[in-house]
Coordinates of C-alpha atoms and ligand atoms in Angstrom, one line a residue:
Chain A
X1 CA 4.6 2.7 -11.5
X2 CA 2.3 1.5 -14.2
X3 CA -0.2 0.3 -11.6
X4 CA -0.3 3.7 -10.0
X5 CA -1.1 5.5 -13.2
X6 CA -3.7 3.0 -14.2
X7 CA -5.7 3.3 -11.1
X8 CA -5.0 6.9 -10.0
X9 CA -8.1 8.9 -10.4
X10 CA -10.1 5.8 -10.9
X11 CA -13.8 6.3 -10.7
X12 CA -16.0 4.3 -8.3
X13 CA -17.3 2.4 -11.3
X14 CA -13.8 1.3 -12.3
X15 CA -13.0 0.3 -8.8
X16 CA -16.2 -1.5 -8.5
X17 CA -15.3 -3.5 -11.6
X18 CA -11.9 -4.4 -10.1
X19 CA -13.5 -5.6 -6.9
X20 CA -16.2 -7.6 -8.6
X21 CA -13.8 -9.3 -11.0
X22 CA -11.8 -10.3 -7.9
X23 CA -14.8 -12.2 -6.5
X24 CA -15.1 -9.7 -3.6
X25 CA -18.9 -9.8 -4.4
X26 CA -21.4 -7.0 -5.0
X27 CA -22.7 -7.0 -1.4
X28 CA -19.3 -6.2 0.2
X29 CA -18.1 -4.1 -2.7
X30 CA -21.1 -1.7 -2.4
X31 CA -20.6 -1.7 1.4
X32 CA -17.0 -0.7 1.3
X33 CA -17.4 1.8 -1.6
X34 CA -20.0 3.7 0.3
X35 CA -17.7 3.9 3.3
X36 CA -14.7 5.3 1.5
X37 CA -16.7 8.1 0.0
X38 CA -16.2 10.4 -3.0
X39 CA -14.2 13.4 -1.7
X40 CA -11.6 13.6 -4.4
X41 CA -9.1 11.6 -2.5
X42 CA -7.2 8.8 -4.4
X43 CA -9.9 6.2 -3.8
X44 CA -7.6 3.3 -4.7
X45 CA -5.0 4.1 -2.1
X46 CA -7.6 4.6 0.6
X47 CA -9.3 1.4 -0.4
X48 CA -6.0 -0.6 -0.5
X49 CA -5.1 0.6 3.0
X50 CA -8.5 -0.4 4.3
X51 CA -8.2 -3.9 2.7
X52 CA -4.7 -4.5 4.0
X53 CA -5.9 -3.6 7.5
X54 CA -8.8 -5.9 7.2
X55 CA -6.7 -8.8 6.1
X56 CA -4.0 -8.2 8.8
X57 CA -5.3 -10.6 11.4
X58 CA -3.0 -12.3 14.0
X59 CA -2.4 -15.9 13.4
X60 CA -3.2 -18.3 16.2
X61 CA -0.5 -18.6 18.8
X62 CA 0.7 -22.1 19.4
X63 CA 2.2 -22.6 22.8
X64 CA 1.5 -26.2 23.7
X65 CA 3.2 -29.5 24.5
X66 CA 3.9 -31.6 21.5
X67 CA 2.4 -32.9 19.4
X68 CA 1.0 -29.8 17.8
X69 CA -2.2 -30.9 16.1
X70 CA -3.2 -29.4 12.8
X71 CA -6.4 -30.4 11.0
X72 CA -7.2 -29.5 7.4
X73 CA -10.8 -29.5 6.1
X74 CA -12.7 -28.0 3.2
X75 CA -14.9 -28.8 0.2
X76 CA -14.2 -31.4 -2.4
X77 CA -11.1 -30.7 -4.5
X78 CA -10.1 -27.5 -2.6
X79 CA -6.5 -28.8 -2.3
X80 CA -6.4 -30.3 1.3
X81 CA -4.3 -33.3 0.6
X82 CA -1.7 -31.3 -1.5
X83 CA -1.7 -28.6 1.2
X84 CA -1.1 -31.1 4.0
X85 CA 1.9 -32.4 1.9
X86 CA 3.3 -28.8 1.5
X87 CA 2.9 -28.1 5.3
X88 CA 4.5 -31.4 6.2
X89 CA 7.4 -30.6 4.0
X90 CA 7.8 -27.2 5.6
X91 CA 7.7 -28.5 9.2
X92 CA 9.9 -31.5 8.7
X93 CA 12.9 -29.3 8.2
X94 CA 13.1 -28.7 12.0
X95 CA 10.5 -31.1 13.5
X96 CA 9.3 -34.7 13.4
X97 CA 6.0 -34.8 11.6
X98 CA 3.3 -37.5 11.2
X99 CA 0.3 -37.5 8.9
X100 CA -3.1 -38.9 9.6
X101 CA -5.0 -39.9 6.5
X102 CA -8.5 -39.3 7.9
X103 CA -10.0 -39.5 4.4
X104 CA -11.5 -43.0 4.6
X105 CA -13.9 -42.3 1.8
X106 CA -12.3 -41.2 -1.4
X107 CA -10.8 -43.7 -3.9
X108 CA -7.1 -43.9 -3.6
X109 CA -7.0 -41.2 -0.9
X110 CA -4.4 -43.1 1.2
X111 CA -2.3 -44.0 -1.8
X112 CA -2.2 -40.3 -2.8
X113 CA -1.2 -39.1 0.7
X114 CA 1.3 -42.0 1.1
X115 CA 3.2 -40.8 -2.1
X116 CA 3.3 -37.3 -0.6
X117 CA 4.5 -38.6 2.8
X118 CA 7.4 -40.3 1.0
X119 CA 8.2 -37.1 -0.9
X120 CA 8.0 -35.0 2.2
X121 CA 10.0 -37.6 4.2
X122 CA 7.4 -37.9 7.0
X123 CA 5.6 -40.7 8.7
X124 CA 2.0 -41.5 7.9
X125 CA -0.9 -43.5 9.4
X126 CA -3.7 -44.7 7.1
X127 CA -6.9 -46.5 8.0
X128 CA -7.0 -50.1 8.8
X129 CA -9.8 -52.2 7.4
X130 CA -13.2 -50.9 8.6
X131 CA -11.7 -48.0 10.6
X132 CA -13.5 -44.7 10.5
X133 CA -11.8 -41.3 10.2
X134 CA -12.0 -40.5 13.9
X135 CA -10.3 -43.8 14.8
X136 CA -7.4 -43.0 12.4
X137 CA -6.9 -39.7 14.1
X138 CA -7.0 -41.3 17.5
X139 CA -4.3 -43.8 16.5
X140 CA -2.1 -41.2 14.9
X141 CA -2.1 -38.8 17.9
X142 CA -1.6 -41.8 20.2
X143 CA 1.4 -42.8 18.2
X144 CA 2.7 -39.2 18.0
X145 CA 2.6 -39.0 21.8
X146 CA 4.3 -42.4 22.2
X147 CA 7.1 -41.6 19.8
X148 CA 7.5 -38.0 20.9
X149 CA 6.6 -36.6 17.5
X150 CA 6.3 -32.8 17.3
X151 CA 3.5 -32.3 14.8
X152 CA 0.4 -34.2 13.6
X153 CA -1.2 -33.1 10.4
X154 CA -4.8 -34.5 9.8
X155 CA -6.0 -34.7 6.2
X156 CA -9.8 -35.0 6.0
X157 CA -12.1 -36.0 3.2
X158 CA -13.6 -33.3 1.0
X159 CA -17.2 -32.5 1.9
X160 CA -19.8 -29.9 1.0
X161 CA -20.9 -27.8 4.0
X162 CA -24.5 -28.6 3.0
X163 CA -24.1 -32.2 3.9
X164 CA -25.3 -32.5 7.5
X165 CA -24.1 -36.0 7.9
X166 CA -20.6 -35.2 6.7
X167 CA -20.3 -32.1 8.9
X168 CA -21.3 -34.4 11.8
X169 CA -18.4 -36.7 10.9
X170 CA -16.1 -33.7 11.0
X171 CA -17.4 -32.7 14.4
X172 CA -16.7 -36.3 15.5
X173 CA -13.1 -36.0 14.3
X174 CA -12.7 -32.8 16.2
X175 CA -14.1 -34.4 19.3
X176 CA -11.5 -37.1 19.2
X177 CA -8.8 -34.4 19.0
X178 CA -10.3 -32.8 22.1
X179 CA -9.5 -36.0 24.0
X180 CA -5.8 -35.0 23.6
X181 CA -6.2 -31.2 23.3
X182 CA -9.4 -29.9 25.1
X183 CA -9.6 -26.7 23.0
X184 CA -9.5 -28.7 19.7
X185 CA -6.8 -28.6 17.0
X186 CA -4.1 -26.0 17.5
X187 CA -4.5 -25.1 13.8
X188 CA -8.0 -25.7 12.5
X189 CA -7.5 -24.9 8.9
X190 CA -10.1 -24.4 6.1
X191 CA -8.8 -24.6 2.5
X192 CA -10.5 -22.1 0.2
X193 CA -10.0 -22.6 -3.6
X194 CA -9.2 -19.2 -5.1
X195 CA -11.2 -20.1 -8.2
X196 CA -14.5 -20.2 -6.3
X197 CA -17.0 -17.4 -6.0
X198 CA -19.4 -16.2 -3.3
X199 CA -20.0 -19.8 -2.1
X200 CA -16.6 -19.6 -0.3
X201 CA -18.2 -17.2 2.2
X202 CA -20.9 -19.8 3.0
X203 CA -18.3 -22.5 3.3
X204 CA -16.3 -20.5 5.8
X205 CA -19.4 -19.6 7.8
X206 CA -20.7 -23.2 8.1
X207 CA -17.3 -24.8 8.7
X208 CA -16.5 -22.3 11.4
X209 CA -19.9 -22.8 13.0
X210 CA -19.5 -26.5 13.0
X211 CA -15.9 -27.1 14.0
X212 CA -14.4 -23.7 14.9
X213 CA -12.0 -22.9 12.1
X214 CA -9.2 -20.6 13.2
X215 CA -7.2 -20.1 10.0
X216 CA -7.5 -20.2 6.2
X217 CA -5.3 -21.4 3.4
X218 CA -6.1 -20.0 0.0
X219 CA -5.2 -22.5 -2.7
X220 CA -4.7 -22.4 -6.4
X221 CA -3.6 -18.8 -6.2
X222 CA -1.3 -19.4 -9.2
X223 CA -4.2 -19.2 -11.7
X224 CA -5.9 -16.0 -12.9
X225 CA -8.4 -15.9 -10.1
X226 CA -7.9 -13.1 -7.5
X227 CA -9.2 -14.9 -4.5
X228 CA -11.1 -11.8 -3.3
X229 CA -13.7 -13.9 -1.6
X230 CA -11.4 -14.0 1.4
X231 CA -12.2 -10.3 1.9
X232 CA -15.8 -10.7 2.9
X233 CA -14.8 -13.8 4.8
X234 CA -12.3 -11.9 6.9
X235 CA -14.8 -9.1 7.3
X236 CA -17.4 -11.5 8.6
X237 CA -15.4 -14.0 10.6
X238 CA -12.0 -12.4 11.4
X239 CA -10.1 -15.4 10.2
X240 CA -6.4 -15.0 9.4
X241 CA -5.1 -16.3 6.0
X242 CA -2.0 -18.4 6.9
X243 CA -0.6 -19.4 3.6
X244 CA -1.2 -19.2 -0.2
X245 CA -1.1 -22.3 -2.3
X246 CA 0.7 -21.3 -5.5
X247 CA 1.1 -24.6 -7.5
X248 CA 1.0 -28.3 -7.5
X249 CA 4.5 -28.9 -6.3
X250 CA 5.5 -29.6 -2.7
X251 CA 7.3 -26.3 -2.4
X252 CA 4.5 -24.3 -3.8
X253 CA 3.3 -22.6 -0.7
X254 CA 4.1 -19.1 0.7
X255 CA 3.2 -17.2 3.8
X256 CA 0.2 -14.8 3.3
X257 CA 1.2 -11.2 2.9
X258 CA -1.8 -8.9 3.0
X259 CA 0.0 -6.0 1.2
X260 CA 1.2 -8.2 -1.7
X261 CA -2.3 -9.8 -1.9
X262 CA -4.1 -6.5 -2.2
X263 CA -1.6 -5.1 -4.7
X264 CA -2.1 -8.2 -6.9
X265 CA -5.9 -7.8 -6.6
X266 CA -5.7 -4.3 -8.2
X267 CA -3.3 -5.4 -11.0
Chain B
X1 CA -35.6 -14.2 -2.9
X2 CA -35.9 -12.3 -6.1
X3 CA -39.6 -13.1 -6.5
X4 CA -40.5 -11.5 -3.1
X5 CA -38.5 -8.4 -4.0
X6 CA -40.4 -8.2 -7.2
X7 CA -43.7 -8.6 -5.5
X8 CA -42.9 -5.4 -3.6
X9 CA -41.9 -3.5 -6.8
X10 CA -45.0 -4.9 -8.6
X11 CA -47.3 -3.5 -5.9
X12 CA -45.7 -0.1 -6.5
X13 CA -46.0 -0.3 -10.3
X14 CA -49.3 -2.1 -10.3
X15 CA -52.4 0.2 -10.4
X16 CA -50.7 2.4 -12.9
X17 CA -51.2 0.0 -15.7
X18 CA -48.1 1.2 -17.4
X19 CA -44.4 1.0 -16.7
X20 CA -41.9 3.8 -17.2
X21 CA -38.3 3.5 -18.3
X22 CA -37.3 4.4 -14.8
X23 CA -39.2 1.5 -13.3
X24 CA -37.6 -0.9 -15.8
X25 CA -34.3 0.5 -14.7
X26 CA -35.1 -0.3 -11.0
X27 CA -36.0 -3.9 -11.9
X28 CA -32.9 -4.3 -14.0
X29 CA -30.7 -2.9 -11.2
X30 CA -32.1 -5.6 -8.9
X31 CA -31.5 -8.3 -11.5
X32 CA -27.9 -7.1 -11.9
X33 CA -27.3 -7.6 -8.1
X34 CA -29.0 -11.0 -8.2
X35 CA -26.8 -12.2 -11.1
X36 CA -23.6 -10.9 -9.5
X37 CA -24.4 -12.6 -6.2
X38 CA -24.9 -15.8 -8.2
X39 CA -21.3 -15.6 -9.5
X40 CA -22.2 -14.6 -13.1
X41 CA -19.2 -12.8 -14.5
X42 CA -19.5 -9.0 -14.1
X43 CA -19.0 -8.4 -17.9
X44 CA -21.5 -11.0 -18.9
X45 CA -23.9 -9.3 -16.5
X46 CA -23.3 -5.9 -18.1
X47 CA -24.0 -7.2 -21.6
X48 CA -27.0 -9.2 -20.4
X49 CA -28.6 -6.2 -18.7
X50 CA -28.0 -4.0 -21.8
X51 CA -29.7 -6.6 -24.0
X52 CA -32.6 -6.9 -21.5
X53 CA -33.0 -3.2 -21.5
X54 CA -33.4 -3.1 -25.3
X55 CA -35.7 -6.1 -25.2
X56 CA -37.9 -4.6 -22.4
X57 CA -38.0 -1.2 -24.2
X58 CA -39.4 -3.0 -27.2
X59 CA -42.2 -4.8 -25.3
X60 CA -45.7 -3.4 -25.2
X61 CA -45.5 -3.0 -21.4
X62 CA -47.8 0.0 -21.2
X63 CA -50.8 -2.1 -22.4
X64 CA -50.4 -4.8 -19.7
X65 CA -51.8 -5.0 -16.2
X66 CA -48.6 -6.6 -14.7
X67 CA -45.7 -5.0 -16.5
X68 CA -43.3 -6.1 -13.7
X69 CA -44.3 -9.7 -14.3
X70 CA -43.6 -9.4 -18.0
X71 CA -40.2 -8.0 -17.3
X72 CA -39.4 -10.9 -15.0
X73 CA -40.7 -13.5 -17.4
X74 CA -38.5 -11.9 -20.1
X75 CA -35.5 -12.2 -17.9
X76 CA -36.1 -15.9 -17.3
X77 CA -36.7 -16.5 -21.0
X78 CA -33.5 -14.7 -22.0
X79 CA -31.4 -16.5 -19.4
X80 CA -32.8 -19.9 -20.4
X81 CA -31.9 -19.1 -24.0
X82 CA -28.4 -18.1 -23.1
X83 CA -28.0 -21.4 -21.1
X84 CA -29.0 -23.4 -24.2
X85 CA -32.8 -23.1 -24.3
X86 CA -33.5 -26.9 -24.0
X87 CA -31.5 -29.8 -22.7
X88 CA -28.9 -31.2 -25.1
X89 CA -27.5 -34.7 -25.6
X90 CA -24.3 -36.0 -27.1
X91 CA -24.8 -38.0 -30.3
X92 CA -23.3 -41.4 -30.8
X93 CA -21.8 -42.4 -34.2
X94 CA -23.0 -45.2 -36.4
X95 CA -19.5 -46.7 -36.6
X96 CA -16.5 -46.7 -34.3
X97 CA -16.1 -45.6 -30.7
X98 CA -17.3 -42.2 -29.6
X99 CA -14.2 -40.6 -28.1
X100 CA -14.8 -38.2 -25.2
X101 CA -12.0 -36.2 -23.5
X102 CA -12.5 -34.5 -20.1
X103 CA -10.4 -31.5 -19.5
X104 CA -10.3 -28.7 -17.0
X105 CA -8.7 -27.0 -14.0
X106 CA -7.4 -28.9 -11.0
X107 CA -9.8 -30.6 -8.7
X108 CA -13.0 -29.8 -10.7
X109 CA -14.2 -33.4 -10.7
X110 CA -12.9 -34.8 -14.0
X111 CA -11.8 -38.3 -12.7
X112 CA -15.1 -39.0 -10.8
X113 CA -17.1 -37.6 -13.8
X114 CA -15.3 -39.9 -16.2
X115 CA -16.5 -42.9 -14.1
X116 CA -20.0 -41.4 -13.7
X117 CA -20.3 -40.9 -17.5
X118 CA -19.0 -44.4 -18.2
X119 CA -21.6 -45.9 -15.8
X120 CA -24.4 -43.8 -17.4
X121 CA -23.5 -45.2 -20.8
X122 CA -22.7 -48.6 -19.6
X123 CA -24.7 -50.1 -22.5
X124 CA -22.1 -48.6 -24.9
X125 CA -19.4 -50.9 -23.6
X126 CA -17.2 -48.0 -22.4
X127 CA -13.5 -48.0 -21.8
X128 CA -12.0 -45.6 -19.2
X129 CA -8.6 -44.1 -20.0
X130 CA -6.4 -42.7 -17.2
X131 CA -4.5 -40.1 -19.2
X132 CA -3.1 -38.4 -16.1
X133 CA 0.5 -39.3 -15.4
X134 CA 1.0 -36.4 -13.1
X135 CA -1.2 -36.5 -10.1
X136 CA -0.1 -38.9 -7.3
X137 CA -2.2 -42.1 -7.4
X138 CA -4.3 -40.8 -10.3
X139 CA -4.3 -44.2 -12.0
X140 CA -5.2 -45.9 -8.7
X141 CA -8.2 -43.5 -8.3
X142 CA -9.7 -44.2 -11.7
X143 CA -8.9 -47.9 -11.4
X144 CA -10.8 -48.1 -8.1
X145 CA -13.7 -46.1 -9.5
X146 CA -13.8 -48.4 -12.6
X147 CA -13.8 -51.5 -10.3
X148 CA -16.8 -50.1 -8.4
X149 CA -18.7 -49.3 -11.6
X150 CA -17.6 -52.6 -13.2
X151 CA -16.1 -50.7 -16.1
X152 CA -12.7 -51.6 -17.6
X153 CA -9.9 -49.1 -17.1
X154 CA -7.0 -49.5 -19.5
X155 CA -3.5 -49.3 -18.0
X156 CA -1.3 -46.3 -17.7
X157 CA 1.3 -46.7 -20.4
X158 CA 5.0 -45.6 -20.2
X159 CA 3.9 -43.1 -17.6
X160 CA 2.8 -40.9 -20.5
X161 CA -0.7 -39.5 -21.1
X162 CA -0.1 -39.4 -24.9
X163 CA 1.2 -43.0 -25.0
X164 CA -1.7 -44.2 -22.8
X165 CA -4.3 -42.6 -25.1
X166 CA -2.7 -44.1 -28.2
X167 CA -2.7 -47.6 -26.7
X168 CA -6.3 -47.1 -25.4
X169 CA -7.8 -46.1 -28.8
X170 CA -6.1 -49.2 -30.4
X171 CA -7.5 -51.3 -27.6
X172 CA -11.0 -49.9 -27.9
X173 CA -11.1 -50.4 -31.7
X174 CA -9.8 -53.9 -31.3
X175 CA -12.3 -54.8 -28.5
X176 CA -15.3 -53.1 -30.1
X177 CA -15.9 -50.5 -27.3
X178 CA -18.5 -48.0 -28.5
X179 CA -17.4 -45.4 -26.1
X180 CA -13.9 -44.2 -24.9
X181 CA -13.8 -41.7 -22.0
X182 CA -10.4 -40.1 -21.5
X183 CA -9.6 -38.5 -18.2
X184 CA -6.8 -35.9 -18.3
X185 CA -4.8 -34.2 -15.6
X186 CA -6.0 -31.0 -14.1
X187 CA -4.2 -28.0 -15.7
X188 CA -4.2 -24.2 -15.7
X189 CA -5.3 -22.6 -18.9
X190 CA -2.1 -20.5 -18.7
X191 CA 0.3 -23.5 -18.5
X192 CA 1.8 -23.5 -22.0
X193 CA 3.5 -26.8 -21.4
X194 CA 0.4 -28.6 -20.2
X195 CA -1.7 -27.0 -22.9
X196 CA 0.8 -28.3 -25.4
X197 CA 0.5 -31.8 -23.9
X198 CA -3.3 -31.6 -24.4
X199 CA -2.8 -30.6 -28.0
X200 CA -0.6 -33.7 -28.5
X201 CA -3.3 -35.9 -26.8
X202 CA -5.9 -34.3 -29.1
X203 CA -3.8 -35.3 -32.2
X204 CA -3.6 -38.9 -31.1
X205 CA -7.2 -39.2 -29.7
X206 CA -9.1 -37.4 -32.4
X207 CA -11.9 -36.5 -29.9
X208 CA -15.5 -36.5 -30.9
X209 CA -16.3 -34.5 -27.8
X210 CA -13.9 -32.3 -25.8
X211 CA -15.8 -31.5 -22.5
X212 CA -14.8 -28.8 -20.1
X213 CA -15.4 -30.1 -16.5
X214 CA -16.0 -27.0 -14.4
X215 CA -16.6 -26.6 -10.7
X216 CA -20.2 -25.3 -10.2
X217 CA -19.0 -23.1 -7.4
X218 CA -16.6 -21.2 -9.7
X219 CA -16.4 -17.5 -9.6
X220 CA -15.6 -14.6 -11.9
X221 CA -12.6 -16.3 -13.5
X222 CA -14.8 -19.1 -15.1
X223 CA -15.1 -16.8 -18.1
X224 CA -11.4 -16.6 -18.7
X225 CA -10.9 -20.3 -18.1
X226 CA -13.7 -21.4 -20.5
X227 CA -12.6 -18.9 -23.2
X228 CA -8.9 -20.0 -22.9
X229 CA -9.7 -23.7 -23.2
X230 CA -12.0 -23.0 -26.2
X231 CA -9.4 -20.9 -28.0
X232 CA -6.3 -23.1 -27.2
X233 CA -7.8 -26.6 -27.4
X234 CA -11.4 -26.3 -28.6
X235 CA -14.4 -27.4 -26.6
X236 CA -17.6 -29.2 -27.7
X237 CA -19.5 -29.1 -24.4
X238 CA -19.2 -28.8 -20.7
X239 CA -20.1 -30.6 -17.4
X240 CA -20.8 -28.5 -14.3
X241 CA -19.9 -30.4 -11.1
X242 CA -20.7 -30.2 -7.4
X243 CA -24.1 -28.7 -8.0
X244 CA -25.4 -30.6 -5.0
X245 CA -24.1 -27.7 -2.9
X246 CA -25.8 -24.3 -2.5
X247 CA -23.7 -22.4 -5.0
X248 CA -26.1 -20.5 -7.4
X249 CA -24.0 -21.6 -10.4
X250 CA -23.5 -18.4 -12.3
X251 CA -20.5 -20.1 -13.9
X252 CA -23.0 -21.9 -16.1
X253 CA -23.7 -18.6 -17.9
X254 CA -20.0 -17.8 -18.1
X255 CA -19.4 -21.1 -19.9
X256 CA -22.2 -20.9 -22.3
X257 CA -21.6 -17.2 -23.1
X258 CA -17.8 -17.3 -23.3
X259 CA -17.1 -20.7 -24.7
X260 CA -20.4 -20.9 -26.7
X261 CA -20.9 -24.6 -26.0
X262 CA -23.8 -26.5 -24.5
X263 CA -23.6 -27.9 -20.9
X264 CA -24.6 -31.5 -21.2
X265 CA -24.6 -32.7 -17.5
X266 CA -24.4 -31.5 -13.9
X267 CA -22.6 -33.4 -11.2
X268 CA -25.0 -33.9 -8.3
X269 CA -23.1 -36.0 -5.7
X270 CA -19.8 -37.8 -5.1
X271 CA -21.4 -41.1 -5.9
X272 CA -21.1 -42.9 -9.3
X273 CA -24.8 -42.2 -10.1
X274 CA -24.3 -38.5 -9.2
X275 CA -24.7 -37.1 -12.8
X276 CA -27.8 -35.7 -14.3
X277 CA -29.0 -34.0 -17.5
X278 CA -28.5 -30.2 -17.5
X279 CA -31.8 -28.3 -17.9
X280 CA -31.4 -24.7 -19.0
X281 CA -34.7 -23.6 -17.5
X282 CA -33.9 -25.1 -14.1
X283 CA -30.5 -23.5 -14.1
X284 CA -32.0 -20.1 -14.9
X285 CA -34.2 -20.5 -11.9
X286 CA -31.3 -21.5 -9.7
X287 CA -29.2 -18.6 -10.8
X288 CA -32.0 -16.2 -10.2
X289 CA -32.3 -17.6 -6.6
Ligands
GTP1 N1 -2.4 -25.0 -9.5 C1 -2.6 -25.5 -8.3 N2 -3.2 -26.7 -8.1 C2 -3.4 -27.1 -6.8 C3 -3.0 -26.3 -5.7 N3 -3.4 -27.0 -4.6 C4 -3.9 -28.2 -5.0 N4 -3.9 -28.3 -6.4 C5 -4.4 -29.3 -7.2 O1 -5.8 -29.4 -7.0 C6 -6.2 -30.8 -7.2 C7 -6.9 -31.2 -6.0 O2 -6.0 -31.3 -4.9 P1 -6.2 -32.2 -3.7 O3 -5.1 -32.0 -2.7 O4 -6.4 -33.6 -4.1 O5 -7.6 -31.6 -3.1 P2 -8.5 -32.2 -1.9 O6 -9.1 -31.1 -1.3 O7 -7.6 -33.1 -1.0 O8 -9.5 -33.1 -2.7 P3 -10.6 -34.1 -2.0 O9 -9.9 -34.9 -1.0 O10 -11.1 -34.9 -3.2 O11 -11.7 -33.3 -1.5 C8 -4.9 -31.6 -7.5 O12 -4.7 -31.7 -8.9 C9 -3.8 -30.7 -6.9 O13 -2.5 -30.9 -7.6 C10 -2.4 -25.0 -5.9 O14 -2.1 -24.3 -5.0 N5 -2.3 -24.7 -7.2
GTP2 N1 -20.3 -33.3 -3.9 C1 -19.7 -33.5 -5.1 N2 -18.4 -33.8 -5.1 C2 -17.9 -34.1 -6.3 C3 -18.6 -34.0 -7.5 N3 -17.8 -34.3 -8.6 C4 -16.6 -34.6 -8.0 N4 -16.7 -34.4 -6.7 C5 -15.6 -34.6 -5.7 O1 -14.6 -33.6 -6.0 C6 -13.3 -34.1 -5.6 C7 -12.4 -33.9 -6.8 O2 -12.8 -34.9 -7.8 P1 -11.8 -35.5 -8.8 O3 -12.6 -36.3 -9.7 O4 -10.6 -36.1 -8.2 O5 -11.3 -34.1 -9.6 P2 -10.3 -34.0 -10.8 O6 -10.8 -32.9 -11.6 O7 -10.1 -35.3 -11.4 O8 -9.0 -33.5 -10.0 P3 -7.5 -33.4 -10.6 O9 -7.3 -34.7 -11.4 O10 -6.6 -33.3 -9.5 O11 -7.5 -32.2 -11.4 C8 -13.5 -35.5 -5.1 O12 -13.6 -35.4 -3.7 C9 -14.8 -35.9 -5.7 O13 -15.5 -36.9 -5.0 C10 -20.0 -33.6 -7.5 O14 -20.8 -33.5 -8.5 N5 -20.5 -33.4 -6.2
MG3 MG1 -7.9 -35.1 -0.4
MG4 MG1 -8.3 -36.3 -11.8

């Protein structure tokens, strides 16, 4: 294939350029290039196998009584609300789903998610006057239990991991969930915008430290960014990538495939 | 950070009173890593290091006591130059409203930035224009922001960005607004249809300033995005958002290098007052860590 001839016999310098351009970062790039060595082997094939291996992490097993609780967090504009809509649309094919609009901060957050709930044909709970995010989540899960709903999706407000007060709010939301599910959300997802650089690593580290993330969704993968920052993230934190966001439409979500991802990175 | 690493190198070089090409190479290697870690595009870094090498070779380093310091000082100066040298402002016109368009990728902060800019220039009697007919509740978002800032937001017209802009400009001229800020929908630089929509809006709006609103945490692709918007639509400046986080902001260099436009402002919080003047020298320091 054209890809094979382009990268066959590629030098470490050429490979370094490919990894850097993909936002893998110089630190991890140097690390992995040192490890695969220079012994005349097709470096690209060795590297691709290593990366596919690294990214092949088991997704969390969900074996609980309903409702399954899914929480989505991440920095501002990373695609949480749209991702919640996409997930809701996927699940509602076979299950009853309800959304919790736990973004009580952003202008028109509930209006935005309400439109998506209608499009996905799922129920939604938004905040009553003066309610905080944790209270919305409490109400939603209570309602889900009462009405025997299968899945609760919690959309949270965007926040920078450097904001101590906002990370505390997120811990509070998680704490409310533990009243229903002691181990916390069954899927505790962090959205990572594929356009971002090395800061994604810090985001993943802090969010995991604060609320125990157990899965990633890489959004905006339909652009020209390669999303390679998930490689050092997976190396550091062993977090599985569950889905890729590939557009603004409700159907624009696909399951993560490590092999396809690594191939695309080298194109 | 970089300064401590250089103290170590300095102590090695110091005492010799001169610096060799090899020692310059060591310093530049370290600078390369620093810039790449800061999300500066790898090609921009390559070119920058080459230029630094030439510049350092030309310096009279052998005659100085602290050649390492001179090299570092040169790096900061060159970076500051590339970032615009000194802070720049937009210029208002003597007659007629200044028309600003905010464009960029999805989720970078255009809508909040529109409101922030309007508040900053409140004395220019600004009008906010919700030229995003695509995103769910986009109009409601700008409308609520406008209410909090006490700045008028014109209505969304015929569910069309182009029609909304046309009506808005007429309204602004009629009402004597001195500033019109047009918020547009997030779009990919590769989306031909949406780029075409932007060209149509451009024809109707006749922008004085087309500002790229870019996420301060952007990675390597910032170069392609900035270049594409410059080539396809044209840019007159940029605003770098979400700089209240701990991203180093190498995207700033990608934008000034690739799109060749000044960065006017940085977004520094989610609040309406979270917008500040961009200072090239401060950005250089932040990038260098
Ligand atoms: N191209 C593309 N755009 C996306 C994708 N996911 C989300 N977006 C867009 O990114 C923008 C931000 O999405 P939101 O869902 O509002 O992001 P958010 O994380 O909820 O934002 P905040 O709540 O403000 O923090 C919107 O314009 C979305 O349409 C994706 O996979 N591809
Ligand atoms: N911390 C911080 N958050 C910001 C800043 N600017 C914008 N945001 C947040 O980023 C998120 C996205 O902002 P929007 O203004 O909706 O972005 P947009 O570019 O209009 O998004 P689309 O219209 O969907 O493309 C919101 O949560 C904002 O509050 C900033 O400077 N700092
Ligand atoms: Mg949201
Ligand atoms: Mg917007």
